[in-house]
Tab-separated table of C-alpha atoms and ligand atoms in Angstrom:
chain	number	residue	atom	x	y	z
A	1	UNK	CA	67.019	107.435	67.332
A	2	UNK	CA	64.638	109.241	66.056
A	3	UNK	CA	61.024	109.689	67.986
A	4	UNK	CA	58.785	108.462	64.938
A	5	UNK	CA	56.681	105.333	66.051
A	6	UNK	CA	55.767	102.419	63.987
A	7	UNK	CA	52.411	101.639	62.954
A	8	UNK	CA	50.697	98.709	61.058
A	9	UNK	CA	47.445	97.959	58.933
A	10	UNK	CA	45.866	95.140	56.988
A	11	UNK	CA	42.985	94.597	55.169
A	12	UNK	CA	42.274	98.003	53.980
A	13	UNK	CA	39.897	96.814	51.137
A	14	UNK	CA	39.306	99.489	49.624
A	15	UNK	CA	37.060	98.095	47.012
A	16	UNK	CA	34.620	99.072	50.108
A	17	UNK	CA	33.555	102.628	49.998
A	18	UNK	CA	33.465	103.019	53.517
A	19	UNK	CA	37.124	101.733	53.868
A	20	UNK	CA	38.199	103.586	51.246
A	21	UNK	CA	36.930	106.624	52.803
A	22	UNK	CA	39.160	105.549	55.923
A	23	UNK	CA	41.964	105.449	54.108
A	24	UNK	CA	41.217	108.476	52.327
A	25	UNK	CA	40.879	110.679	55.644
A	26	UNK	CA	41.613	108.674	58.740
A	27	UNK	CA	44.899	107.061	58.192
A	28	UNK	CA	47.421	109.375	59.573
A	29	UNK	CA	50.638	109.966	60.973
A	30	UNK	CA	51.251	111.165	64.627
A	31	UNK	CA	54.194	112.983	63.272
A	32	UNK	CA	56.581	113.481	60.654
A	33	UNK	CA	58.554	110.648	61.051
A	34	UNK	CA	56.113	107.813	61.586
A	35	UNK	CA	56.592	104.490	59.021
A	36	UNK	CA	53.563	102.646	58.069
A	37	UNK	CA	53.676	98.880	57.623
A	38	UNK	CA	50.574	97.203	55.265
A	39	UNK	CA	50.506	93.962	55.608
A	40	UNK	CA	48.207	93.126	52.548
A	41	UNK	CA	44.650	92.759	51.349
A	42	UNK	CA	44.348	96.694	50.517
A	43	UNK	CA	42.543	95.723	47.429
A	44	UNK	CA	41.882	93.622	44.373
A	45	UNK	CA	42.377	95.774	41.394
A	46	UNK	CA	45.690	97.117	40.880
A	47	UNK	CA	44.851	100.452	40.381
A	48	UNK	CA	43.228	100.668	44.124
A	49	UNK	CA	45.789	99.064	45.421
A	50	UNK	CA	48.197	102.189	43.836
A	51	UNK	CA	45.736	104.799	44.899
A	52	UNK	CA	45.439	103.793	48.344
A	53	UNK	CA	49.120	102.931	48.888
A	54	UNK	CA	50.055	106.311	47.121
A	55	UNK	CA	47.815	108.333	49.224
A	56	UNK	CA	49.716	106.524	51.833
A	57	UNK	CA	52.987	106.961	50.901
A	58	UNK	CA	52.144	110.848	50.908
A	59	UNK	CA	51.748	110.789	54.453
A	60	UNK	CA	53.942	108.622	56.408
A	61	UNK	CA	57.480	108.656	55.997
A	62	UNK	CA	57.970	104.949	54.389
A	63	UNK	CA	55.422	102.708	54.007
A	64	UNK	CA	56.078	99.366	53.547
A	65	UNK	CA	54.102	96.637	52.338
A	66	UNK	CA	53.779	92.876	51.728
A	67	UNK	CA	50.800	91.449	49.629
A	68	UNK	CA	47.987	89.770	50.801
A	69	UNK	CA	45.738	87.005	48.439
A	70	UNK	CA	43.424	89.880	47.268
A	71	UNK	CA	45.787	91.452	45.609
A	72	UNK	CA	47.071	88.491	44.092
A	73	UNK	CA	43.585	87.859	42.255
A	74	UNK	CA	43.343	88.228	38.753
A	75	UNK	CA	39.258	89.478	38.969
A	76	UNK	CA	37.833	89.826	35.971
A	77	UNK	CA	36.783	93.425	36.046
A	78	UNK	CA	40.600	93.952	36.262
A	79	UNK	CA	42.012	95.777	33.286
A	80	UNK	CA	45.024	94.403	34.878
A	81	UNK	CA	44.393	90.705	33.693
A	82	UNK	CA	48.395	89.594	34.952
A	83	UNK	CA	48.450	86.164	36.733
A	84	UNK	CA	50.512	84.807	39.519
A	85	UNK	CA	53.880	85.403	39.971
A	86	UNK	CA	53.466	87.907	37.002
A	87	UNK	CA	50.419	90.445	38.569
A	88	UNK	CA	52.895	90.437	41.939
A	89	UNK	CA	55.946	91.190	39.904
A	90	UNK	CA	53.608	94.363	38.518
A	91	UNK	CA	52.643	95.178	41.596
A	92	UNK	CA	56.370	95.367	43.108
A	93	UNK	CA	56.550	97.657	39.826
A	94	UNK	CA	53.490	100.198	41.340
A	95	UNK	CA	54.807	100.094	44.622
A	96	UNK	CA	58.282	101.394	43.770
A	97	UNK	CA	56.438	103.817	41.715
A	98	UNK	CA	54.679	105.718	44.544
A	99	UNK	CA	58.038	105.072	46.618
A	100	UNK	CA	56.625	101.990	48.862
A	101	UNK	CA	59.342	99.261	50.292
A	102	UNK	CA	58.244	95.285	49.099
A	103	UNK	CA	59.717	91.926	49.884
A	104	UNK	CA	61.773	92.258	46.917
A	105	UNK	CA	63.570	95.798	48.248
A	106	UNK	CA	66.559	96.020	50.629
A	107	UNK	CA	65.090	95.494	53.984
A	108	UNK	CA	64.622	98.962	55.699
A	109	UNK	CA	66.003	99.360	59.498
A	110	UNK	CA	63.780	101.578	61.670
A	111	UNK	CA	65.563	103.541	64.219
A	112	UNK	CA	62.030	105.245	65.798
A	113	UNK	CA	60.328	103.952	69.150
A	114	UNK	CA	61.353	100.560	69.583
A	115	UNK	CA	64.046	100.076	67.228
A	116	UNK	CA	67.083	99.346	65.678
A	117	UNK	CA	65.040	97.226	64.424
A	118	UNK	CA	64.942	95.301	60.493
A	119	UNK	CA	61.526	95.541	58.863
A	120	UNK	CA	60.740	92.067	57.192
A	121	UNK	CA	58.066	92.640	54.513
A	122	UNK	CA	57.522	89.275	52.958
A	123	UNK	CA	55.463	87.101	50.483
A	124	UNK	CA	55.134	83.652	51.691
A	125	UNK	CA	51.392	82.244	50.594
A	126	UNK	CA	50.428	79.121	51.885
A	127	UNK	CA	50.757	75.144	51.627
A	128	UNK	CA	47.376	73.586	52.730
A	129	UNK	CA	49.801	72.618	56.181
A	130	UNK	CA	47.296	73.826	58.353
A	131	UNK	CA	45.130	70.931	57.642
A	132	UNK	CA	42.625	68.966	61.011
A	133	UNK	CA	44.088	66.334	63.105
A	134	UNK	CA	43.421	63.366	61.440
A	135	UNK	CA	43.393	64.412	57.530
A	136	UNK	CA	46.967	63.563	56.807
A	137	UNK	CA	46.438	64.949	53.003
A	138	UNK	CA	46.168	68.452	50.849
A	139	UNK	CA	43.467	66.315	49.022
A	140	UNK	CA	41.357	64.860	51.813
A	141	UNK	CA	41.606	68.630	53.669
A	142	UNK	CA	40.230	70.294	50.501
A	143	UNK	CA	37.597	67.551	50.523
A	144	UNK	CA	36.601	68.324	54.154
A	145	UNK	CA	36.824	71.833	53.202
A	146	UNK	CA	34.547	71.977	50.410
A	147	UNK	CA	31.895	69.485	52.140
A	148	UNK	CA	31.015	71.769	54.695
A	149	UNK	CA	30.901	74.240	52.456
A	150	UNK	CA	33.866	76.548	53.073
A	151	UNK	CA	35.923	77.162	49.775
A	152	UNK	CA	38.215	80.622	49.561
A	153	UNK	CA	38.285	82.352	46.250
A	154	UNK	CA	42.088	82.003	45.715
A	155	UNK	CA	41.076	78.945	44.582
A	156	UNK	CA	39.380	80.379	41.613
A	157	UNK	CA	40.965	83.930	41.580
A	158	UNK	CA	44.640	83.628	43.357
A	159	UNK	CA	46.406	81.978	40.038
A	160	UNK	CA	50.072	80.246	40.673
A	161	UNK	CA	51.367	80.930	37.489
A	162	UNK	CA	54.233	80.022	36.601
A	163	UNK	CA	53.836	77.206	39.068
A	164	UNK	CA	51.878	74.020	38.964
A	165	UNK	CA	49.945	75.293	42.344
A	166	UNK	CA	49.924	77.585	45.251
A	167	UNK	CA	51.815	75.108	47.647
A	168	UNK	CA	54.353	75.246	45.314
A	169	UNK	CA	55.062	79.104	45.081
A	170	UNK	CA	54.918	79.199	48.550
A	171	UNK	CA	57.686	75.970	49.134
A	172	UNK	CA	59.938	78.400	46.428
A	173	UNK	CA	59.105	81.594	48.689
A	174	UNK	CA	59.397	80.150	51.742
A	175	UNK	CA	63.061	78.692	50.699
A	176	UNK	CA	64.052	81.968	49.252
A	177	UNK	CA	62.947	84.681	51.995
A	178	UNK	CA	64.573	81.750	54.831
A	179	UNK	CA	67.819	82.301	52.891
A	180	UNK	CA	67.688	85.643	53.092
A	181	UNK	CA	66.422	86.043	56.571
A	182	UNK	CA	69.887	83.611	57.367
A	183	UNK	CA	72.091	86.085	55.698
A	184	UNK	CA	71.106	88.471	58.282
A	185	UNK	CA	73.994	89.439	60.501
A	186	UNK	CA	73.896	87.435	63.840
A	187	UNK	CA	71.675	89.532	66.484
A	188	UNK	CA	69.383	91.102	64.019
A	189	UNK	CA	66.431	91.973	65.395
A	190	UNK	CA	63.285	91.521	63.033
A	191	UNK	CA	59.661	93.362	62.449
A	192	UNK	CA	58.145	90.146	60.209
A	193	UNK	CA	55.873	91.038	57.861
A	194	UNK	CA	53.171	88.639	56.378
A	195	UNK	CA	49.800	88.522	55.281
A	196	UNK	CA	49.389	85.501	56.519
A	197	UNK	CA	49.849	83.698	60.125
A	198	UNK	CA	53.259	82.899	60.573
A	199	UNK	CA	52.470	80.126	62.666
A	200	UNK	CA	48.756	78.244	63.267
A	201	UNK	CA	47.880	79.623	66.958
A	202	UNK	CA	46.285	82.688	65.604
A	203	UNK	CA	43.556	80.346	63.293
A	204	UNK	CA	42.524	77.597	66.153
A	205	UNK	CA	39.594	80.404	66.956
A	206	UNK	CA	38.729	80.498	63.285
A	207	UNK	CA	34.724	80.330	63.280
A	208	UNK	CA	35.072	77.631	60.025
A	209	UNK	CA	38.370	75.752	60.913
A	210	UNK	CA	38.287	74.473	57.462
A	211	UNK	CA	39.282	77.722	56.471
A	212	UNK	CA	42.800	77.153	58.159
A	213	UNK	CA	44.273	75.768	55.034
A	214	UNK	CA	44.068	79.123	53.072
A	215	UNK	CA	46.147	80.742	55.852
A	216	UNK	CA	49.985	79.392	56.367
A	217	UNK	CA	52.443	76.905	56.413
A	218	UNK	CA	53.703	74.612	59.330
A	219	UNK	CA	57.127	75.512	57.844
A	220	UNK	CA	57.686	79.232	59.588
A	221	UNK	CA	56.546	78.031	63.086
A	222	UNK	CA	60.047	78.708	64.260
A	223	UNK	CA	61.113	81.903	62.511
A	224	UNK	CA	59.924	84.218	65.106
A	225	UNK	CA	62.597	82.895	67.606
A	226	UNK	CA	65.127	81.453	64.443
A	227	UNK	CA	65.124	85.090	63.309
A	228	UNK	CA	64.768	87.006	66.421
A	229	UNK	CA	61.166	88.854	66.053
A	230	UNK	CA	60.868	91.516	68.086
A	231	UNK	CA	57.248	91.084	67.013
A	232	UNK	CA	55.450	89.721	64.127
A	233	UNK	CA	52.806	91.730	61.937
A	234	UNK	CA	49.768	90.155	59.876
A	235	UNK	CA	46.637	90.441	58.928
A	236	UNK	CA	44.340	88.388	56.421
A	237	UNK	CA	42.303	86.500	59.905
A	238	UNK	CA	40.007	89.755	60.256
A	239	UNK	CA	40.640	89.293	64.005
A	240	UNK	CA	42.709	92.030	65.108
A	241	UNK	CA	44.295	91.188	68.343
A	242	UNK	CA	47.647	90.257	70.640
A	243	UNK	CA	49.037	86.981	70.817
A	244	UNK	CA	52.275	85.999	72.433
A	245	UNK	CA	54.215	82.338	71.594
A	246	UNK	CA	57.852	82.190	72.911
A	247	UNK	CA	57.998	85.486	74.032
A	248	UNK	CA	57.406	87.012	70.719
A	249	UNK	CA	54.357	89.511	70.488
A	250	UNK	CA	52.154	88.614	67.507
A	251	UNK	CA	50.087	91.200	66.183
A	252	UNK	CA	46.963	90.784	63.962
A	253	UNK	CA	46.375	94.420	62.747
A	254	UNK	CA	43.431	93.800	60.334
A	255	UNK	CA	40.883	96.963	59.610
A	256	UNK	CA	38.297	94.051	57.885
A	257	UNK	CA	35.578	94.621	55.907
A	258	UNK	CA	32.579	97.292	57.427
A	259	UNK	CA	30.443	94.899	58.644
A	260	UNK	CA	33.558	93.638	60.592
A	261	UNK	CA	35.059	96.990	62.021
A	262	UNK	CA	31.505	97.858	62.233
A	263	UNK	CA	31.059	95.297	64.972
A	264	UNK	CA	34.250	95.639	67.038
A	265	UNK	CA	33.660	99.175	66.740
A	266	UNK	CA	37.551	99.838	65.925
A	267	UNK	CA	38.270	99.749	69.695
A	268	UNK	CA	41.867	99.435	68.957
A	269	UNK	CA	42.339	102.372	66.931
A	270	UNK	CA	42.624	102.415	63.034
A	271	UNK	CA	46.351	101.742	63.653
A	272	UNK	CA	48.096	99.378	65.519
A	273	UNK	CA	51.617	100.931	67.048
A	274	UNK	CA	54.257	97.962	66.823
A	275	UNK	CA	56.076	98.848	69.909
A	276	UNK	CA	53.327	99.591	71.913
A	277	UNK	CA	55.042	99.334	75.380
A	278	UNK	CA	58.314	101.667	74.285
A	279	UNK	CA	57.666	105.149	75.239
A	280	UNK	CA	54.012	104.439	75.673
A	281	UNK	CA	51.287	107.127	74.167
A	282	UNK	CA	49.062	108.724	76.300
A	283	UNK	CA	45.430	107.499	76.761
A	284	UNK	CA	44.137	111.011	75.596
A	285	UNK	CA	45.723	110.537	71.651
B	301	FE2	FE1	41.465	90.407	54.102
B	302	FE2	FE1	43.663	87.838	53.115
């Protein structure tokens, strides 16, 4: 085992200048043999989303990362004008060109603090799932949604090309990560990795509930304990914080945009450490 530690990010957005300063000077290693998880949202363009995951890569000894919606976007400033299923394949493309691990790579094993454990990057979207009590349709929750006003921009920007809509990428991601989470040999422990909530406990303090639908599926409320998290990494909420369900330690490791870190004053550090209670750090890092 080596004495590297684990660290995680989301939300980098470096389309802000002050974030992009962060990443620029502030995210750093403790030592040589640290890995870095990203768990989506660094940017919209693809070229920011290389630059900050290359500066990245220079730094940490792997860096791994699983997309979040923003990158996902096709904005129209983008020289990059690839849709769907097509703008993440070339993004999979610029990772493995500055050396960064994706949900479509081998799975890496981290044998730091805290492990042997399998890092899970994945890309699972969303299915409008997370709808109110009481709105038993993706229809009538969208309708509810966009009466009070609350609309994300996937629904303009995120495009689910080649399929006839988001819910339905996700149902074909969901399937095809499950299968290969079940392949896993039996006792594997898992790191998952997603951009969004794996399971809808993290969004019941959402400020606009209506916003829920934009941010899971009811269909991975089990994997933590089906495919034995030793914790579970995401981001997209912008509400960095600990949660625990079964046992499993759920971490929400969001920077956010200024006016968010801005507010919390980054009192949990610029990284989160994934195994926080193995070999603890002391207070004066
Ligand atoms: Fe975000
Ligand atoms: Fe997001």
């Amino acid at each position: 085992m080596s004495g590297g530690r684990l660290w995680a990010t989301s939300d980098l957005h470096v389309g802000y200048q002050e974030n992009r300063e962060i990443v620029a000077e502030r995210l750093l290693p403790r030592s040589a043999e640290d890995w870095l998880i990203v768990a989506g949202d660094v940017g919209e363009n693809a070229a920011d989303v290389e630059w900050a995951l290359g500066i990245l890569a220079g730094r940490f000894a792997r860096v791994i990362w699983a997309p979040g919606n923003h990158e996902l976007w096709t904005p129209q400033k983008d020289p990059v004008q690839l849709r769907g299923r097509d703008r993440y394949d070339h993004l999979v493309e610029v990772c493995r060109s500055v050396g960064v691990l994706t949900p479509e790579d081998d799975y890496a094993v981290w044998t730091g603090v805290g492990g042997p454990v399998t890092i899970v990057p994945m890309l699972l979207l969303y299915d409008y799932s997370f709808r109110p009590a009481g709105v038993p349709t993706v229809e009538g929750a969208l309708k509810v949604a966009y009466e009070a006003g609350i609309v994300a921009t996937d629904e303009f920007l995120l495009h689910p090309d080649p399929y006839p809509d988001r819910a339905s990428w996700c149902a074909e991601r969901v399937a095809a990560t499950g299968a290969r989470l079940a392949a896993l040999p039996a006792g594997t422990r898992t790191v998952l990795v997603n951009h969004f909530p794996m399971t809808r406990l993290p969004t019941r303090i959402l400020r606009h509930p209506e916003f829920s639908i934009w941010c899971g599926t009811e269909r991975t409320a089990d994997w933590h304990t089906r495919f034995a998290a030793a914790a579970v990494v995401y981001g997209h909420l912008h509400i960095p914080r600990t949660t625990y369900e079964d046992g499993v330690r759920f971490e929400e490791v969001s920077l956010g945009y200024p006016r968010e870190w801005k507010r919390h004053g980054l009192r949990r550090g610029l990284l989160r450490d994934v195994f926080p209670d193995a070999d603890p750090i002391p207070e004066s890092w």
